[in-house]
PDB file of C-alpha atoms in Angstrom:
ATOM      1  CA  MET F1185      12.282  12.505 -57.732  1.00  0.00           C
ATOM      2  CA  TRP F1186      13.888  15.211 -59.856  1.00  0.00           C
ATOM      3  CA  ARG F1187      14.307  14.738 -63.572  1.00  0.00           C
ATOM      4  CA  CYS F1188      16.469  16.857 -65.787  1.00  0.00           C
ATOM      5  CA  ALA F1189      15.311  17.138 -69.358  1.00  0.00           C
ATOM      6  CA  MET F1190      17.380  18.546 -72.173  1.00  0.00           C
ATOM      7  CA  SER F1191      15.864  21.640 -73.731  1.00  0.00           C
ATOM      8  CA  ASN F1192      16.864  24.918 -75.285  1.00  0.00           C
ATOM      9  CA  LYS F1193      14.811  26.860 -72.746  1.00  0.00           C
ATOM     10  CA  HIS F1194      17.885  28.657 -71.409  1.00  0.00           C
ATOM     11  CA  GLU F1195      19.717  29.251 -74.641  1.00  0.00           C
ATOM     12  CA  PHE F1196      21.856  32.351 -74.217  1.00  0.00           C
ATOM     13  CA  LYS F1197      21.848  34.629 -77.259  1.00  0.00           C
ATOM     14  CA  THR F1198      23.349  37.793 -75.778  1.00  0.00           C
ATOM     15  CA  ILE F1199      26.197  37.495 -73.287  1.00  0.00           C
ATOM     16  CA  VAL F1200      28.059  40.332 -71.560  1.00  0.00           C
ATOM     17  CA  VAL F1201      31.605  39.647 -70.352  1.00  0.00           C
ATOM     18  CA  PRO F1202      33.148  42.304 -68.088  1.00  0.00           C
ATOM     19  CA  TYR F1203      36.778  42.450 -69.196  1.00  0.00           C
ATOM     20  CA  ASP F1204      39.756  43.932 -67.359  1.00  0.00           C
ATOM     21  CA  GLY F1205      42.576  41.924 -68.934  1.00  0.00           C
ATOM     22  CA  SER F1206      43.031  39.647 -65.907  1.00  0.00           C
ATOM     23  CA  ASP F1207      43.428  35.887 -66.236  1.00  0.00           C
ATOM     24  CA  GLN F1208      39.957  35.492 -64.723  1.00  0.00           C
ATOM     25  CA  ALA F1209      38.445  37.802 -67.354  1.00  0.00           C
ATOM     26  CA  LYS F1210      40.236  35.912 -70.128  1.00  0.00           C
ATOM     27  CA  HIS F1211      38.840  32.648 -68.786  1.00  0.00           C
ATOM     28  CA  ALA F1212      35.332  34.173 -68.641  1.00  0.00           C
ATOM     29  CA  PHE F1213      35.717  35.329 -72.263  1.00  0.00           C
ATOM     30  CA  SER F1214      36.780  31.832 -73.302  1.00  0.00           C
ATOM     31  CA  MET F1215      33.813  30.266 -71.517  1.00  0.00           C
ATOM     32  CA  ALA F1216      31.407  32.770 -73.084  1.00  0.00           C
ATOM     33  CA  CYS F1217      32.812  31.915 -76.523  1.00  0.00           C
ATOM     34  CA  ASP F1218      32.119  28.253 -75.780  1.00  0.00           C
ATOM     35  CA  LEU F1219      28.564  29.119 -74.734  1.00  0.00           C
ATOM     36  CA  ILE F1220      27.717  30.931 -77.969  1.00  0.00           C
ATOM     37  CA  GLY F1221      29.405  28.220 -80.022  1.00  0.00           C
ATOM     38  CA  ASP F1222      28.622  28.470 -83.722  1.00  0.00           C
ATOM     39  CA  ASP F1223      25.232  30.146 -83.247  1.00  0.00           C
ATOM     40  CA  PRO F1224      25.140  32.876 -85.919  1.00  0.00           C
ATOM     41  CA  ASP F1225      22.485  34.809 -83.966  1.00  0.00           C
ATOM     42  CA  ALA F1226      24.425  34.932 -80.694  1.00  0.00           C
ATOM     43  CA  LYS F1227      26.200  38.099 -79.537  1.00  0.00           C
ATOM     44  CA  LEU F1228      29.061  38.441 -77.096  1.00  0.00           C
ATOM     45  CA  MET F1229      29.797  41.890 -75.662  1.00  0.00           C
ATOM     46  CA  LEU F1230      33.095  42.517 -73.904  1.00  0.00           C
ATOM     47  CA  LEU F1231      32.717  45.421 -71.488  1.00  0.00           C
ATOM     48  CA  HIS F1232      35.567  47.321 -69.861  1.00  0.00           C
ATOM     49  CA  VAL F1233      34.523  49.694 -67.071  1.00  0.00           C
ATOM     50  CA  VAL F1234      36.849  52.623 -66.424  1.00  0.00           C
ATOM     51  CA  PRO F1235      36.455  54.262 -63.006  1.00  0.00           C
ATOM     52  CA  SER F1236      35.067  57.696 -63.867  1.00  0.00           C
ATOM     53  CA  GLY F1237      37.581  59.407 -61.594  1.00  0.00           C
ATOM     54  CA  MET F1238      40.420  58.013 -63.720  1.00  0.00           C
ATOM     55  CA  VAL F1239      39.200  59.245 -67.100  1.00  0.00           C
ATOM     56  CA  GLY F1240      40.868  62.616 -66.695  1.00  0.00           C
ATOM     57  CA  THR F1241      44.249  61.007 -66.081  1.00  0.00           C
ATOM     58  CA  MET F1242      44.065  58.773 -69.142  1.00  0.00           C
ATOM     59  CA  ASP F1243      44.360  61.220 -72.000  1.00  0.00           C
ATOM     60  CA  ASN F1244      46.215  64.494 -72.392  1.00  0.00           C
ATOM     61  CA  ALA F1245      45.880  65.414 -68.742  1.00  0.00           C
ATOM     62  CA  GLU F1246      48.748  66.773 -66.708  1.00  0.00           C
ATOM     63  CA  GLY F1247      48.004  66.668 -63.009  1.00  0.00           C
ATOM     64  CA  ASN F1248      44.586  68.223 -62.530  1.00  0.00           C
ATOM     65  CA  THR F1249      44.499  70.047 -65.864  1.00  0.00           C
ATOM     66  CA  ILE F1250      43.734  69.187 -69.460  1.00  0.00           C
ATOM     67  CA  ASP F1251      45.588  71.329 -71.972  1.00  0.00           C
ATOM     68  CA  GLY F1252      46.233  73.806 -69.138  1.00  0.00           C
ATOM     69  CA  VAL F1253      42.564  74.074 -68.100  1.00  0.00           C
ATOM     70  CA  PRO F1254      41.683  72.839 -64.590  1.00  0.00           C
ATOM     71  CA  TRP F1255      39.690  69.601 -64.845  1.00  0.00           C
ATOM     72  CA  GLY F1256      36.726  71.070 -62.922  1.00  0.00           C
ATOM     73  CA  LEU F1257      36.455  74.068 -65.281  1.00  0.00           C
ATOM     74  CA  LEU F1258      36.173  72.187 -68.565  1.00  0.00           C
ATOM     75  CA  ASP F1259      33.144  72.954 -70.649  1.00  0.00           C
ATOM     76  CA  TYR F1260      30.806  70.021 -71.275  1.00  0.00           C
ATOM     77  CA  GLU F1261      31.846  69.446 -74.904  1.00  0.00           C
ATOM     78  CA  THR F1262      35.561  69.323 -74.040  1.00  0.00           C
ATOM     79  CA  TYR F1263      34.865  66.986 -71.129  1.00  0.00           C
ATOM     80  CA  LYS F1264      32.762  64.744 -73.388  1.00  0.00           C
ATOM     81  CA  ASP F1265      35.541  64.679 -76.014  1.00  0.00           C
ATOM     82  CA  VAL F1266      38.154  63.736 -73.393  1.00  0.00           C
ATOM     83  CA  VAL F1267      35.960  60.930 -72.048  1.00  0.00           C
ATOM     84  CA  HIS F1268      35.214  59.569 -75.542  1.00  0.00           C
ATOM     85  CA  ALA F1269      38.904  59.663 -76.515  1.00  0.00           C
ATOM     86  CA  ALA F1270      39.908  57.845 -73.325  1.00  0.00           C
ATOM     87  CA  LEU F1271      37.221  55.182 -73.771  1.00  0.00           C
ATOM     88  CA  ASP F1272      38.139  54.693 -77.436  1.00  0.00           C
ATOM     89  CA  ARG F1273      41.749  54.142 -76.405  1.00  0.00           C
ATOM     90  CA  VAL F1274      40.671  51.572 -73.794  1.00  0.00           C
ATOM     91  CA  LYS F1275      38.603  49.723 -76.420  1.00  0.00           C
ATOM     92  CA  LYS F1276      41.623  49.621 -78.737  1.00  0.00           C
ATOM     93  CA  GLU F1277      43.830  48.294 -75.922  1.00  0.00           C
ATOM     94  CA  VAL F1278      41.310  45.515 -75.197  1.00  0.00           C
ATOM     95  CA  LEU F1279      41.103  44.605 -78.885  1.00  0.00           C
ATOM     96  CA  ASP F1280      44.903  44.602 -79.196  1.00  0.00           C
ATOM     97  CA  SER F1281      45.317  42.429 -76.090  1.00  0.00           C
ATOM     98  CA  LEU F1282      42.924  39.783 -77.427  1.00  0.00           C
ATOM     99  CA  GLY F1283      44.370  39.684 -80.933  1.00  0.00           C
ATOM    100  CA  ASP F1284      42.725  37.312 -83.388  1.00  0.00           C
ATOM    101  CA  SER F1285      40.219  35.962 -80.866  1.00  0.00           C
ATOM    102  CA  VAL F1286      37.903  38.946 -81.420  1.00  0.00           C
ATOM    103  CA  HIS F1287      37.803  38.812 -85.215  1.00  0.00           C
ATOM    104  CA  ASP F1288      34.241  37.532 -85.149  1.00  0.00           C
ATOM    105  CA  GLU F1289      31.379  39.832 -86.140  1.00  0.00           C
ATOM    106  CA  ARG F1290      29.361  38.490 -83.193  1.00  0.00           C
ATOM    107  CA  ILE F1291      31.858  39.937 -80.686  1.00  0.00           C
ATOM    108  CA  THR F1292      31.868  43.630 -79.770  1.00  0.00           C
ATOM    109  CA  VAL F1293      34.029  45.579 -77.347  1.00  0.00           C
ATOM    110  CA  GLU F1294      32.699  48.520 -75.347  1.00  0.00           C
ATOM    111  CA  ALA F1295      34.166  50.747 -72.661  1.00  0.00           C
ATOM    112  CA  VAL F1296      32.168  52.851 -70.228  1.00  0.00           C
ATOM    113  CA  ALA F1297      33.098  55.203 -67.404  1.00  0.00           C
ATOM    114  CA  ASP F1298      31.242  54.874 -64.120  1.00  0.00           C
ATOM    115  CA  THR F1299      31.800  55.315 -60.397  1.00  0.00           C
ATOM    116  CA  SER F1300      30.612  51.754 -59.685  1.00  0.00           C
ATOM    117  CA  PRO F1301      31.865  48.937 -61.928  1.00  0.00           C
ATOM    118  CA  ALA F1302      29.238  46.516 -60.577  1.00  0.00           C
ATOM    119  CA  GLU F1303      26.339  48.874 -61.265  1.00  0.00           C
ATOM    120  CA  ALA F1304      27.758  49.794 -64.681  1.00  0.00           C
ATOM    121  CA  ILE F1305      27.973  46.112 -65.662  1.00  0.00           C
ATOM    122  CA  ALA F1306      24.432  45.343 -64.493  1.00  0.00           C
ATOM    123  CA  LYS F1307      23.025  48.459 -66.185  1.00  0.00           C
ATOM    124  CA  TYR F1308      24.869  47.788 -69.449  1.00  0.00           C
ATOM    125  CA  ALA F1309      23.662  44.177 -69.519  1.00  0.00           C
ATOM    126  CA  ALA F1310      20.055  45.237 -68.865  1.00  0.00           C
ATOM    127  CA  THR F1311      20.003  48.011 -71.469  1.00  0.00           C
ATOM    128  CA  HIS F1312      21.560  45.734 -74.105  1.00  0.00           C
ATOM    129  CA  GLY F1313      19.151  42.850 -73.529  1.00  0.00           C
ATOM    130  CA  ALA F1314      21.725  40.411 -72.168  1.00  0.00           C
ATOM    131  CA  ASP F1315      20.550  36.910 -71.288  1.00  0.00           C
ATOM    132  CA  LEU F1316      23.655  36.189 -69.212  1.00  0.00           C
ATOM    133  CA  ILE F1317      26.695  37.857 -67.660  1.00  0.00           C
ATOM    134  CA  VAL F1318      29.844  35.704 -67.594  1.00  0.00           C
ATOM    135  CA  MET F1319      32.581  37.166 -65.430  1.00  0.00           C
ATOM    136  CA  GLY F1320      35.777  36.245 -63.691  1.00  0.00           C
ATOM    137  CA  ARG F1321      36.078  36.183 -59.937  1.00  0.00           C
ATOM    138  CA  ARG F1322      38.933  36.449 -57.514  1.00  0.00           C
ATOM    139  CA  GLY F1323      39.711  33.496 -55.278  1.00  0.00           C
ATOM    140  CA  LEU F1324      40.221  34.974 -51.826  1.00  0.00           C
ATOM    141  CA  GLY F1325      38.594  34.444 -48.412  1.00  0.00           C
ATOM    142  CA  ALA F1326      34.985  35.029 -47.186  1.00  0.00           C
ATOM    143  CA  LEU F1327      32.069  35.277 -49.634  1.00  0.00           C
ATOM    144  CA  ARG F1328      32.692  38.828 -50.845  1.00  0.00           C
ATOM    145  CA  GLY F1329      36.432  38.202 -51.021  1.00  0.00           C
ATOM    146  CA  MET F1330      35.955  34.810 -52.663  1.00  0.00           C
ATOM    147  CA  LEU F1331      33.823  36.302 -55.411  1.00  0.00           C
ATOM    148  CA  GLY F1332      35.540  39.656 -55.559  1.00  0.00           C
ATOM    149  CA  SER F1333      33.680  42.826 -54.676  1.00  0.00           C
ATOM    150  CA  VAL F1334      32.690  43.559 -58.299  1.00  0.00           C
ATOM    151  CA  SER F1335      31.337  40.036 -58.862  1.00  0.00           C
ATOM    152  CA  TYR F1336      29.480  40.250 -55.565  1.00  0.00           C
ATOM    153  CA  GLY F1337      27.959  43.604 -56.569  1.00  0.00           C
ATOM    154  CA  VAL F1338      26.920  42.329 -60.010  1.00  0.00           C
ATOM    155  CA  LEU F1339      25.253  39.263 -58.465  1.00  0.00           C
ATOM    156  CA  HIS F1340      23.127  41.575 -56.334  1.00  0.00           C
ATOM    157  CA  SER F1341      22.417  44.192 -59.015  1.00  0.00           C
ATOM    158  CA  ALA F1342      21.877  42.181 -62.195  1.00  0.00           C
ATOM    159  CA  GLU F1343      18.417  41.232 -63.408  1.00  0.00           C
ATOM    160  CA  MET F1344      19.703  38.261 -65.421  1.00  0.00           C
ATOM    161  CA  PRO F1345      21.756  35.172 -64.516  1.00  0.00           C
ATOM    162  CA  VAL F1346      25.415  35.723 -63.667  1.00  0.00           C
ATOM    163  CA  LEU F1347      28.004  32.996 -64.177  1.00  0.00           C
ATOM    164  CA  THR F1348      31.269  33.541 -62.311  1.00  0.00           C
ATOM    165  CA  VAL F1349      34.354  31.607 -63.358  1.00  0.00           C
ATOM    166  CA  LYS F1350      37.794  31.288 -61.849  1.00  0.00           C
TER     167      LYS F1350
END
């Protein structure tokens, strides 16, 4: 016979929520807020992953150039500045889209560029000591489609529990 006992053994103090602005991501954010409740020590990190191939088209780029310089010929410092500016703009857009719901010192917003959103989410959660990833999922067909390819990838890559919500 199984018995379930109440305990704080799985109290989640650090939660990562991948956020892309979709209804599923908003629902995941809401659920994560419920999970941290009023705990003053809890942290909630919203993470937006920008496909690294898109970073060059997000700032002052025109076609395949940035300020007239071909994208592939940029020096490292200029490239780094372009990436940081694009990611800062994405963070601001996320903050603006959520309005007053992120005016809590326990909530942070980050943006990273990576070729694989699933791997970026799992790596970010691991390096920031996350206890849990709460993410939205798409409701489609077969397992990968039902979860969404990013959710499916995170489930297989993450070292910590992953809660998917619809």
